[in-house]
XYZ file of C-alpha atoms in Angstrom:
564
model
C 34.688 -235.905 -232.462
C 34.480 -234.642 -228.889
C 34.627 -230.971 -228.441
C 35.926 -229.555 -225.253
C 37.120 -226.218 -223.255
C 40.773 -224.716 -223.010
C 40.106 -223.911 -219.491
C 42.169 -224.118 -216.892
C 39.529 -224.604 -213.999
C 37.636 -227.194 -216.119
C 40.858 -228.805 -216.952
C 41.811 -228.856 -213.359
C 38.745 -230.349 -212.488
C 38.606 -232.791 -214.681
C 41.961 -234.366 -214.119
C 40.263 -235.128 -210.811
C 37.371 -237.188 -211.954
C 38.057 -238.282 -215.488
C 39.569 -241.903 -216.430
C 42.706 -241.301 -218.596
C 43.794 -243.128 -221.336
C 46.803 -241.525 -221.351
C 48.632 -238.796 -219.580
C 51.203 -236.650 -221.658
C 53.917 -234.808 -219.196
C 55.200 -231.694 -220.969
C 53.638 -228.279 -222.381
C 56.032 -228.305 -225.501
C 55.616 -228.446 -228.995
C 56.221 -232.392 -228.692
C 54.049 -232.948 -225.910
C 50.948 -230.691 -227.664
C 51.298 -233.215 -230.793
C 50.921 -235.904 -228.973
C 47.581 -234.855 -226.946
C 46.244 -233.852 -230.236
C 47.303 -237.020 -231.768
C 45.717 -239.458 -228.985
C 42.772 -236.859 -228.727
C 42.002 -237.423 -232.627
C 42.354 -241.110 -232.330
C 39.307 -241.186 -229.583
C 41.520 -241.935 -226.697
C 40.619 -239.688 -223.256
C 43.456 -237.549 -222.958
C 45.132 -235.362 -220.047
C 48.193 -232.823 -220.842
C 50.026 -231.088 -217.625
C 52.566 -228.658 -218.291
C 54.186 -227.751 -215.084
C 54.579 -223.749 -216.631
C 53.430 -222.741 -220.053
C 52.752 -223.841 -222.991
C 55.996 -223.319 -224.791
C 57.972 -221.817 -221.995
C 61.107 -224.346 -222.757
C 62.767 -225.183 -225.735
C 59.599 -224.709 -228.033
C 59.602 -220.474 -227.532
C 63.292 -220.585 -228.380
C 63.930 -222.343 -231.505
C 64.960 -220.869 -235.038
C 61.348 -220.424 -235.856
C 61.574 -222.525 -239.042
C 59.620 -225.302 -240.585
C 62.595 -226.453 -243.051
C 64.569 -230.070 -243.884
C 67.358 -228.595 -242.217
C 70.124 -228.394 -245.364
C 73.167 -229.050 -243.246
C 71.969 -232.097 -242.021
C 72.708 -233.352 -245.872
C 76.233 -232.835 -245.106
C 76.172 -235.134 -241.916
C 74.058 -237.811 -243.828
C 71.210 -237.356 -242.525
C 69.092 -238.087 -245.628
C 66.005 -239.644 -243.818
C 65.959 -237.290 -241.862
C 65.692 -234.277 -244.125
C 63.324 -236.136 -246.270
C 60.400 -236.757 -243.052
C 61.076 -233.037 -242.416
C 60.589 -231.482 -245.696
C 57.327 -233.994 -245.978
C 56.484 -232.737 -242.586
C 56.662 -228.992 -244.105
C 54.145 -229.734 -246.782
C 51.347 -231.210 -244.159
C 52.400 -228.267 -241.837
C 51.834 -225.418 -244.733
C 48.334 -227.442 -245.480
C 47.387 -228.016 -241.905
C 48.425 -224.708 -241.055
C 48.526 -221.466 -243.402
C 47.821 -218.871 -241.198
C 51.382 -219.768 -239.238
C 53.519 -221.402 -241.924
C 54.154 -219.218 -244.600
C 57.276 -219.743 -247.424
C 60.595 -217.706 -246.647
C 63.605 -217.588 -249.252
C 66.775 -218.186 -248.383
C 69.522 -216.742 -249.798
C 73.190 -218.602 -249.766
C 75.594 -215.516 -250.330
C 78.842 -217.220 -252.270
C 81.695 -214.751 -250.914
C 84.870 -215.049 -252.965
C 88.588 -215.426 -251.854
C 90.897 -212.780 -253.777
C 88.160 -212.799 -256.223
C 88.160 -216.684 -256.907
C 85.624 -219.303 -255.962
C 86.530 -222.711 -255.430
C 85.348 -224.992 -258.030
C 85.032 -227.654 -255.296
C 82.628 -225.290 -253.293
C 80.610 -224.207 -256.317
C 80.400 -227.983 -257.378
C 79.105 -228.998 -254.076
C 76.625 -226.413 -253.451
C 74.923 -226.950 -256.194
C 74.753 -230.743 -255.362
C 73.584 -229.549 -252.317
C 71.012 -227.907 -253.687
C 69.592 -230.371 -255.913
C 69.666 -233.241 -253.370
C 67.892 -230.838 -250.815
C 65.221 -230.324 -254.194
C 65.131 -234.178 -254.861
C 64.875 -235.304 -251.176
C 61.543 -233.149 -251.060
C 62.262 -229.443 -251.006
C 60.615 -228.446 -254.607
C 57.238 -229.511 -252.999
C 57.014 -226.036 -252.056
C 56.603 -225.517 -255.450
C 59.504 -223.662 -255.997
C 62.998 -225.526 -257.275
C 66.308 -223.700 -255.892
C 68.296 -221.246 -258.529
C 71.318 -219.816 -259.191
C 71.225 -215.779 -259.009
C 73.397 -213.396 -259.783
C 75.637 -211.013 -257.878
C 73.351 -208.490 -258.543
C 70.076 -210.037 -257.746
C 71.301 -211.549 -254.762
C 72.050 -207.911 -253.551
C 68.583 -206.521 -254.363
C 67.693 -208.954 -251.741
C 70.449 -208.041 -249.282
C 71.958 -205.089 -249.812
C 74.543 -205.342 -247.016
C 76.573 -207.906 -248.173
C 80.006 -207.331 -249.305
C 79.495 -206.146 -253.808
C 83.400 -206.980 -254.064
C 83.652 -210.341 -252.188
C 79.910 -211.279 -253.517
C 79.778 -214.027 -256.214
C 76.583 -215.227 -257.771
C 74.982 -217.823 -255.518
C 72.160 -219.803 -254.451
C 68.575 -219.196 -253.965
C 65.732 -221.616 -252.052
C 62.914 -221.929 -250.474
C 61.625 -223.427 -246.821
C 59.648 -222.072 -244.552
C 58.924 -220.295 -240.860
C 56.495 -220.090 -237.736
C 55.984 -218.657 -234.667
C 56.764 -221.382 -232.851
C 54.887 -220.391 -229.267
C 51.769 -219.640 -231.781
C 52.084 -222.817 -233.502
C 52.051 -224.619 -229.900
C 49.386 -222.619 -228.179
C 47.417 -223.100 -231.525
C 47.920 -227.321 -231.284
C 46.930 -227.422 -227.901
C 43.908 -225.588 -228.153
C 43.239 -227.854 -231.224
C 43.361 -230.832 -229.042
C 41.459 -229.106 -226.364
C 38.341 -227.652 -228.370
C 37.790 -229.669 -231.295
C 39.222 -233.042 -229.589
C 37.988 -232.475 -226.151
C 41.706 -233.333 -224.613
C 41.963 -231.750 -220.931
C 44.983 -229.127 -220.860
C 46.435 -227.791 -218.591
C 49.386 -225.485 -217.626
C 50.707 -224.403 -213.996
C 50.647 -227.970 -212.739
C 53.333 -229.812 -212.001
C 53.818 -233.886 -211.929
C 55.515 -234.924 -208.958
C 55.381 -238.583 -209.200
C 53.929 -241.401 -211.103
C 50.967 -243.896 -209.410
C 52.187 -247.566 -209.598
C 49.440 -250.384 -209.014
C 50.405 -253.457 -207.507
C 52.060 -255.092 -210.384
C 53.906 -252.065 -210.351
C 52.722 -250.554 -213.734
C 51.697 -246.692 -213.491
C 48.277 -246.052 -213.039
C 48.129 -242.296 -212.688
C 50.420 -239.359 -211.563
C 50.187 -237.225 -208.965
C 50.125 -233.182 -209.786
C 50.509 -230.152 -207.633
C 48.581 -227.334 -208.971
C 47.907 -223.970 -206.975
C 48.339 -225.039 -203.577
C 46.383 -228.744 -203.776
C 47.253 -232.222 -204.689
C 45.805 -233.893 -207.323
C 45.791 -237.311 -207.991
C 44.782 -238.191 -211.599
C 43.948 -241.523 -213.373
C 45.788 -242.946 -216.395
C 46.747 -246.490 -218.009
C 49.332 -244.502 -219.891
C 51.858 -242.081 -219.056
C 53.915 -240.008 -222.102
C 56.941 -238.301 -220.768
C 57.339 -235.426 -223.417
C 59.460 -233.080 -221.101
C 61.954 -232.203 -223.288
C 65.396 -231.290 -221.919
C 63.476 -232.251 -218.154
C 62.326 -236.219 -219.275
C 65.909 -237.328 -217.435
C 63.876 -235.968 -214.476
C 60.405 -237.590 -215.297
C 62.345 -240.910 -215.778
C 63.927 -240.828 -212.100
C 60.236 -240.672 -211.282
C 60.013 -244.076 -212.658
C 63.547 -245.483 -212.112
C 64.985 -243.606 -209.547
C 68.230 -245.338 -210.547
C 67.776 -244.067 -214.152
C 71.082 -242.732 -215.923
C 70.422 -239.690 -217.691
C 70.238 -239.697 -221.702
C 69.756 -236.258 -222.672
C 72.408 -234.018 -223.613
C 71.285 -230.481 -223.762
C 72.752 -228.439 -226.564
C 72.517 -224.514 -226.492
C 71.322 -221.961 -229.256
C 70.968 -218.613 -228.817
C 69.416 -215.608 -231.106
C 69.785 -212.329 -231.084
C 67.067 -209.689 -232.572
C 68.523 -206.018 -233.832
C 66.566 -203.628 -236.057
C 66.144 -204.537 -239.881
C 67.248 -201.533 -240.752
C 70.697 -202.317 -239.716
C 71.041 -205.879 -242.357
C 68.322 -204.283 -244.531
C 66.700 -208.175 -246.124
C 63.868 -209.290 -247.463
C 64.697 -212.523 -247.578
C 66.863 -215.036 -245.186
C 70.038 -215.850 -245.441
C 72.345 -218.633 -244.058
C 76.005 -216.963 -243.515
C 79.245 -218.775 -242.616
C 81.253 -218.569 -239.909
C 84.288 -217.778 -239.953
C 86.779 -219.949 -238.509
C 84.063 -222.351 -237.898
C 82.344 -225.080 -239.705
C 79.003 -223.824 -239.204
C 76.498 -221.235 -240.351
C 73.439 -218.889 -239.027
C 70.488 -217.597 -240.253
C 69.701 -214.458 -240.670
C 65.854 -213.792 -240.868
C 63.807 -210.766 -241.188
C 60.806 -210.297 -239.197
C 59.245 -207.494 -239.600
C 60.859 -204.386 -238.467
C 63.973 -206.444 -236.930
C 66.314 -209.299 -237.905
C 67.309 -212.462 -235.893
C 70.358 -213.915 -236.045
C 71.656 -217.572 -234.709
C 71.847 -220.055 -233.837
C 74.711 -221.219 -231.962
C 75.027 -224.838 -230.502
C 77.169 -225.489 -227.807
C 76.861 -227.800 -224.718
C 75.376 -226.879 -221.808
C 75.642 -227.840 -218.298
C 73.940 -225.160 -216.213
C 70.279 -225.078 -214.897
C 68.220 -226.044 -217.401
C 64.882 -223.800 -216.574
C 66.639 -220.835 -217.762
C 69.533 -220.938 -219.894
C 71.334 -217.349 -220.812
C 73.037 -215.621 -223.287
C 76.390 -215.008 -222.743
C 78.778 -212.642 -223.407
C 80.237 -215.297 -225.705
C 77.359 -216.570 -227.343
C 76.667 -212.890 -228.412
C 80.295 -212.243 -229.459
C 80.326 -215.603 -231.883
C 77.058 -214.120 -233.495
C 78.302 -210.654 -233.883
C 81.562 -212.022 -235.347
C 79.695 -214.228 -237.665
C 77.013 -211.375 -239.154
C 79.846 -209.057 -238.901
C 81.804 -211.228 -241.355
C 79.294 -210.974 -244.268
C 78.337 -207.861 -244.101
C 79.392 -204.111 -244.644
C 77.061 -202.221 -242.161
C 78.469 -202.881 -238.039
C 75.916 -204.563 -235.883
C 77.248 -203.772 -231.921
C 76.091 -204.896 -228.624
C 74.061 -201.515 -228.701
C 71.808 -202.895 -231.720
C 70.353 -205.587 -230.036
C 67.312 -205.356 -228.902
C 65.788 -208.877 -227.534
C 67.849 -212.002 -227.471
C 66.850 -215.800 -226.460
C 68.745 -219.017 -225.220
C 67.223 -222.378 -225.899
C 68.261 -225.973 -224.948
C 67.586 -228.835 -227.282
C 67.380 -231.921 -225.863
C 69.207 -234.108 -228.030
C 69.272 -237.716 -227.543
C 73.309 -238.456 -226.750
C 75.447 -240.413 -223.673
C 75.915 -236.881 -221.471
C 79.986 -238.306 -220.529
C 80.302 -238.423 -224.667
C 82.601 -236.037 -226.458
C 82.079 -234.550 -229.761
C 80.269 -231.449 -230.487
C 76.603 -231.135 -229.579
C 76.663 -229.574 -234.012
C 77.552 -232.953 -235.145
C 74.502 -235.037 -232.480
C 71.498 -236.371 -234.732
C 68.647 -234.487 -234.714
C 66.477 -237.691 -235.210
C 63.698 -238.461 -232.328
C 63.727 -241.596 -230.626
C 60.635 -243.051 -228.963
C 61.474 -245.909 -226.012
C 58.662 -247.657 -223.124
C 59.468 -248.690 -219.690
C 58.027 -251.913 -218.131
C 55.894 -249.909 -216.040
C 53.932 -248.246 -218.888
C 55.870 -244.632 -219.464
C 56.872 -244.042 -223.128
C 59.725 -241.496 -223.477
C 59.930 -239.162 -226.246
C 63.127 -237.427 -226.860
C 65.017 -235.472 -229.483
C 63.582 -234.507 -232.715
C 62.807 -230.698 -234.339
C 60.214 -228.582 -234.089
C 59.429 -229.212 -238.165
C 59.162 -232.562 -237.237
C 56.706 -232.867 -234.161
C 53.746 -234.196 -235.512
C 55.488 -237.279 -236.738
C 57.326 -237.852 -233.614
C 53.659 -237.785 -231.888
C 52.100 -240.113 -234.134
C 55.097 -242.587 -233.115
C 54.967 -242.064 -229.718
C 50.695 -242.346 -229.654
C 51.600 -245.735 -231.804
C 53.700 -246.710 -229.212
C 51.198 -246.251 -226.526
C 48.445 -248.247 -228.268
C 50.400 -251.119 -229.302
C 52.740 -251.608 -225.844
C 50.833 -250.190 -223.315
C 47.013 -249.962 -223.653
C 44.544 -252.647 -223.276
C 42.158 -254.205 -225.943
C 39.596 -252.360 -224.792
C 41.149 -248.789 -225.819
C 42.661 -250.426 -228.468
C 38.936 -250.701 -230.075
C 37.770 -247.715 -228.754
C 40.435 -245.434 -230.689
C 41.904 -245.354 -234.108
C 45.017 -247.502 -234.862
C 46.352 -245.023 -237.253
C 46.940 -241.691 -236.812
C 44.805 -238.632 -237.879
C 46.906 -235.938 -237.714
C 48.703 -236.231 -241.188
C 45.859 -233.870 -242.758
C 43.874 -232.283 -239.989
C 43.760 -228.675 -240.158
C 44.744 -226.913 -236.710
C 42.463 -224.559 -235.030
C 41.822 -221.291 -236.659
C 43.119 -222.478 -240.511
C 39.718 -222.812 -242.021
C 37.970 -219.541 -242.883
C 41.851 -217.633 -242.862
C 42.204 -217.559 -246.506
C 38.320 -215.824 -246.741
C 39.683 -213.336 -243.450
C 43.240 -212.548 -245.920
C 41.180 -211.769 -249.002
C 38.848 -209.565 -247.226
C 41.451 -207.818 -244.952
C 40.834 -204.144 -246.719
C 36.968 -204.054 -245.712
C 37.037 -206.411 -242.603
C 37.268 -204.046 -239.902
C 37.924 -200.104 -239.532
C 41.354 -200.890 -237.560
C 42.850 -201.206 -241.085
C 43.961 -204.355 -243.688
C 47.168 -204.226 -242.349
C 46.185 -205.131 -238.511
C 43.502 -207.612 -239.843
C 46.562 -209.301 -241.244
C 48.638 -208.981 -238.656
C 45.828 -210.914 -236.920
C 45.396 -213.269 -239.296
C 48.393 -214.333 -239.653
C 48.613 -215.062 -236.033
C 45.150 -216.524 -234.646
C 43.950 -217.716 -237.834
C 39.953 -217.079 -238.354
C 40.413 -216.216 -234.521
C 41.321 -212.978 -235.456
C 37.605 -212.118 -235.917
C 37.370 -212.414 -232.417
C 40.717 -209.999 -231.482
C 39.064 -207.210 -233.856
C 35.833 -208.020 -231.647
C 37.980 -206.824 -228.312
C 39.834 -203.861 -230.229
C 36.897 -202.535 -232.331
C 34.505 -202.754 -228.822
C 37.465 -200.618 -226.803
C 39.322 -198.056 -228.279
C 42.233 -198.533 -225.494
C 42.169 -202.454 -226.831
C 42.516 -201.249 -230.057
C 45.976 -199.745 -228.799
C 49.836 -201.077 -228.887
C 50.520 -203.266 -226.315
C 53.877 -202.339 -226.155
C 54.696 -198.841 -228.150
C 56.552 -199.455 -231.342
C 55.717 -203.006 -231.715
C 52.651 -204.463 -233.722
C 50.863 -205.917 -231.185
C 47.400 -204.568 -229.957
C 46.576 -204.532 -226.279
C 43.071 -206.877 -227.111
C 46.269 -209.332 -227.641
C 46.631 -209.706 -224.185
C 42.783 -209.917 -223.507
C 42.561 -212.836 -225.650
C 45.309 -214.549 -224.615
C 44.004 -214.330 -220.962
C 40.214 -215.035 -221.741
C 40.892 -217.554 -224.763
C 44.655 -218.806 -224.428
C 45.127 -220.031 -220.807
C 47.644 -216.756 -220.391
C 48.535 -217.005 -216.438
C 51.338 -214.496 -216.113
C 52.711 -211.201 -217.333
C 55.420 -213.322 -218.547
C 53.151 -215.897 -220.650
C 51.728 -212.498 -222.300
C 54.544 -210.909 -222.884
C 57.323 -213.844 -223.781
C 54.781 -216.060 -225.831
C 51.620 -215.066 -226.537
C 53.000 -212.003 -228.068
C 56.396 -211.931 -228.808
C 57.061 -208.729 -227.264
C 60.127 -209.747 -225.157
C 62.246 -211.152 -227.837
C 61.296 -208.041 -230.291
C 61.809 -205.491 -227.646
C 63.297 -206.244 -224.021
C 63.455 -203.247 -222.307
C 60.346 -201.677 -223.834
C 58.326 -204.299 -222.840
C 59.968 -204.221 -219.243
C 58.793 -200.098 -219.394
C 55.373 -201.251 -220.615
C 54.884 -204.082 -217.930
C 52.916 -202.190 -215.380
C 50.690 -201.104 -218.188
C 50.148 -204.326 -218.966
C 49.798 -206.408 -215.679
C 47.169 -203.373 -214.959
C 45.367 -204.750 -218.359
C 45.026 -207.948 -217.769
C 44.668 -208.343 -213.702
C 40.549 -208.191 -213.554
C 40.550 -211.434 -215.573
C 42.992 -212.790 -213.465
C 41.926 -211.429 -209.922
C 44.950 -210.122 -209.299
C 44.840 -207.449 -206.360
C 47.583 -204.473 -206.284
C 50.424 -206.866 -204.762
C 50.044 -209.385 -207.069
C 50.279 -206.772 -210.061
C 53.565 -206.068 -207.966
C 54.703 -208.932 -207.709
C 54.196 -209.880 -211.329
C 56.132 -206.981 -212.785
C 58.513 -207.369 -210.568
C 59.245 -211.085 -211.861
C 59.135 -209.660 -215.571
C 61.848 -206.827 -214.561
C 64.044 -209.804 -212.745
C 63.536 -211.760 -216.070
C 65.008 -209.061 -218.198
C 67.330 -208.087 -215.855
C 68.783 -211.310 -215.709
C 69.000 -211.371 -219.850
C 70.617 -208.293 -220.253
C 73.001 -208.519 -217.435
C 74.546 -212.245 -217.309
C 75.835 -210.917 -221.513
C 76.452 -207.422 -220.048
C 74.329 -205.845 -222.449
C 72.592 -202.036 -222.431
C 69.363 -200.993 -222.596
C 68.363 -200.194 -225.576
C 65.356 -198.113 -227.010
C 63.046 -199.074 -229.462
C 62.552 -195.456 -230.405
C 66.339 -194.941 -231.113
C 67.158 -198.178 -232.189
C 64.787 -198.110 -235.096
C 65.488 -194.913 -235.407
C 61.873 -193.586 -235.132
């Protein structure tokens, strides 16, 4: 095993001199699993992500690890079954970000009768989704009753409410669980990574296979060395692949989802819940998270720019409509207090019709003649098994025999432990004597950086000011931001505030209020001088600006929405 650096001068540097193996083209949750999946194999690996880690469709999802139950109704059996397996290795390879959430499936009743053909089905629902690999959580699905299910949410209708269906999956950060892959690849694989750089072309030798790509990184060209190229840019790879074919014909059909975050106080569970819509063959979750509630997702096509998609005033109002439906409390426009727009990139003929709800959510791996293997589609639960296929791809089709004895033929990924998972459980049990900040932010911590945490407490315990909220009213410290600066390849105000906490999607127009603070925290580590603390929190501002204006949405305090 090679151990390396996550930093981004040393990474910059070294795509200069070093002889790739391969070269991986995307930041996201895909294109992590792949670097750490060629790094582990022994192969010399490059990632470039032309903004952050995360910044697309991996910040954005649903924030579950699950099998995805609906996709039993389209027939998607396979499917569910490599996700649900995927789960498990994620829960072992992972447990201080995958933890096991309960779902709740509220059965609402019409005129105070339930369909025997819906009760029927559910429960064959549930028992497939048990059989196909969901009780290796440990925990099979149940029936409660009326009463039970309302301990757990006590905003749902008592005289619609029929007994229904309990079960388990699970949830992640998802911008922890890619920032914590990367750096996994980086320091314990010695993959270079890199964010801020953007590929703007592919190298071609004579024969006309790709040799390289060329990057432009702050202010400089660089041109880097590779017998492989993986395009894992998501909703972008049409764009990648006109690099290669400028003729190419786009194959991605992006799909928007949207969320929206209001105070928990307001749905008042303690465990998710997927509600119906009405009028609509679909459902949303509803998940708690800490002092708030998400709700989504929608999924609708999308044609606009793809760098950043928007909630609309529609979006919002099909979400509102839906939670409104199944509940007896009123959630409004003035409860919501972070919202986020993703694009999937699902694998689909653009010109096609059909609803985006009804595209597979399988991956599909595919080569050029010139050496570029594509990577598209797929779910977040599901990334490390879409890497291993696309690093298979690249050894078999692409490299030559000398790589091919240099690096493992299978995969190593299926039980290696990401960064920060081995000493977590010791951290958890000693939480209440760890550190004079408290059990409950040693937790916090934990349950975010892993055995890393030890190092956060370092910062917070050293500095009182560290030991501080980064943003009032939410739980993250201000030695957050340090770390994810000093330790996290953090460029921006945005990369702090957006995904290395989640401060923007749990509090929009606080953490606009606190941005000064914060681009005054962290600019001695990036030399920024006054202007450029200007100029960042006045990108942050335009950023949730643009958020709550294009839905028409109000500001809204923490303070009043939580009622504190």
């Amino acid at each position: 095993m090679t151990t390396g650096a996550f930093d981004r001068s040393e990474s910059l540097s070294s795509l200069e001199t070093t002889q790739f193996d391969v070269v991986i083209i995307g930041g996201g949750i895909t294109g992590v699993g792949c670097a750490l999946d060629a790094a582990s194999r022994g192969l010399r690996t490059a990632l470039i992500e032309r903004d952050d880690f995360s910044s697309g469709t991996s910040s954005k999802s649903s924030k579950l690890v699950h099998g995805g139950l609906r996709y039993l109704q389209q027939g998607e059996i396979r499917l569910v079954y490599e996700a649900l397996h995927e789960r498990q290795r994620l829960r072992h390879n992972a447990p201080h970000l995958v933890k096991v959430l309960p779902f709740l499936i509220p059965i609402f009743s019409s005129k105070g009768v339930v369909s025997k053909k819906l009760a029927r089905a559910m429960g064959s629902a549930m028992w497939m989704y048990d059989f196909t690999g969901g009780a290796r959580i440990g925990k099979l699905h149940k029936r409660v009753s009326k009463e039970e299910a309302l301990a757990h949410f006590p905003t749902l209708p008592a005289n619609r409410l029929m007994p229904s269906y309990l079960y388990y999956d699970a949830r992640a950060d998802d911008s922890r669980l890619c920032i914590t892959v990367a750096r996994t690849a980086a320091l314990e694989f010695g993959a270079t990574v890199v964010n801020g750089a953007a590929v703007t072309g592919l190298r071609k030798n004579a024969a006309g296979g790709v040799c390289g790509v060329t990057v432009q990184a702050d202010g400089r060209t660089i041109e880097v060395s590779a017998a492989s190229v993986v395009n894992a840019a998501g909703v972008w790879a049409d764009d990648v692949l006109s690099f290669d074919k400028p003729e190419h014909r786009r194959t991605i059909r992006p799909a928007k989802g949207i969320h929206i975050t209001v105070p928990w106080h307001k749905v008042r569970n303690d465990i998710a819940a997927v509600i119906p819509v009405p009028g609509d063959k679909r459902s949303v979750f509803v998940v708690p998270w800490g002092d708030f509630t998400f709700i989504g997702t929608t999924d609708t096509d999308y044609d606009g720019p793809v760098d950043e998609p928007q909630c609309t005033a529609e979006d919002i109002a099909y979400l509102l409509k839906a939670i409104n439906g199944s509940i007896t409390t009123e959630i409004t426009v003035d409860d919501i207090v972070g919202t986020w727009a993703g694009l999937r990139p699902l694998v689909a003929d653009p010109e096609a019709s059909g609803r985006t709800a009804d595209l597979s959510r399988r991956h599909k791996v595919s080569g050029s003649i010139s050496g570029v293997v594509t990577i598209t589609g797929g779910k977040l639960t599901t990334y490390r098994e879409m890497a291993a296929d696309t690093i298979d791809e690249i050894l078999t089709g692409v490299l030559d025999d000398d790589a091919r004895r240099r690096a493992s033929k299978r995969s190593r990924t299926k039980n290696l432990r990401l960064h920060g998972a081995e000493g977590y459980d010791e951290l958890i049990a000693a939480a209440e004597t760890t550190s004079p900040l408290g059990g409950e932010v040693v937790r916090h911590l934990a349950d975010r950086y892993g055995s890393d945490a030890r190092a956060v407490l370092t910062l917070a315990e050293s500095d009182p000011d560290l030991a501080a909220p980064l943003v009032p009213g939410l739980p993250y410290l201000r030695a957050e931001a340090v770390f994810g600066v000093r330790n996290e390849m953090a460029r921006t105000l945005d990369d702090v505030l957006s995904r290395r906490t989640r401060a923007r999607l749990l509090g929009r127009d606080d953490s606009a209020a606190a941005a000064r603070s914060v681009a005054e925290l962290i600019a001695t580590d990036l030399d920024w001088d006054a202007a450029e603390i200007d100029r960042q929190v006045a990108e942050y501002n335009r950023l949730i600006d643009e958020e709550r204006n294009v839905p028409q949405l109000p500001e809204v305090a923490l303070d009043v929405a939580l009622g504190h």
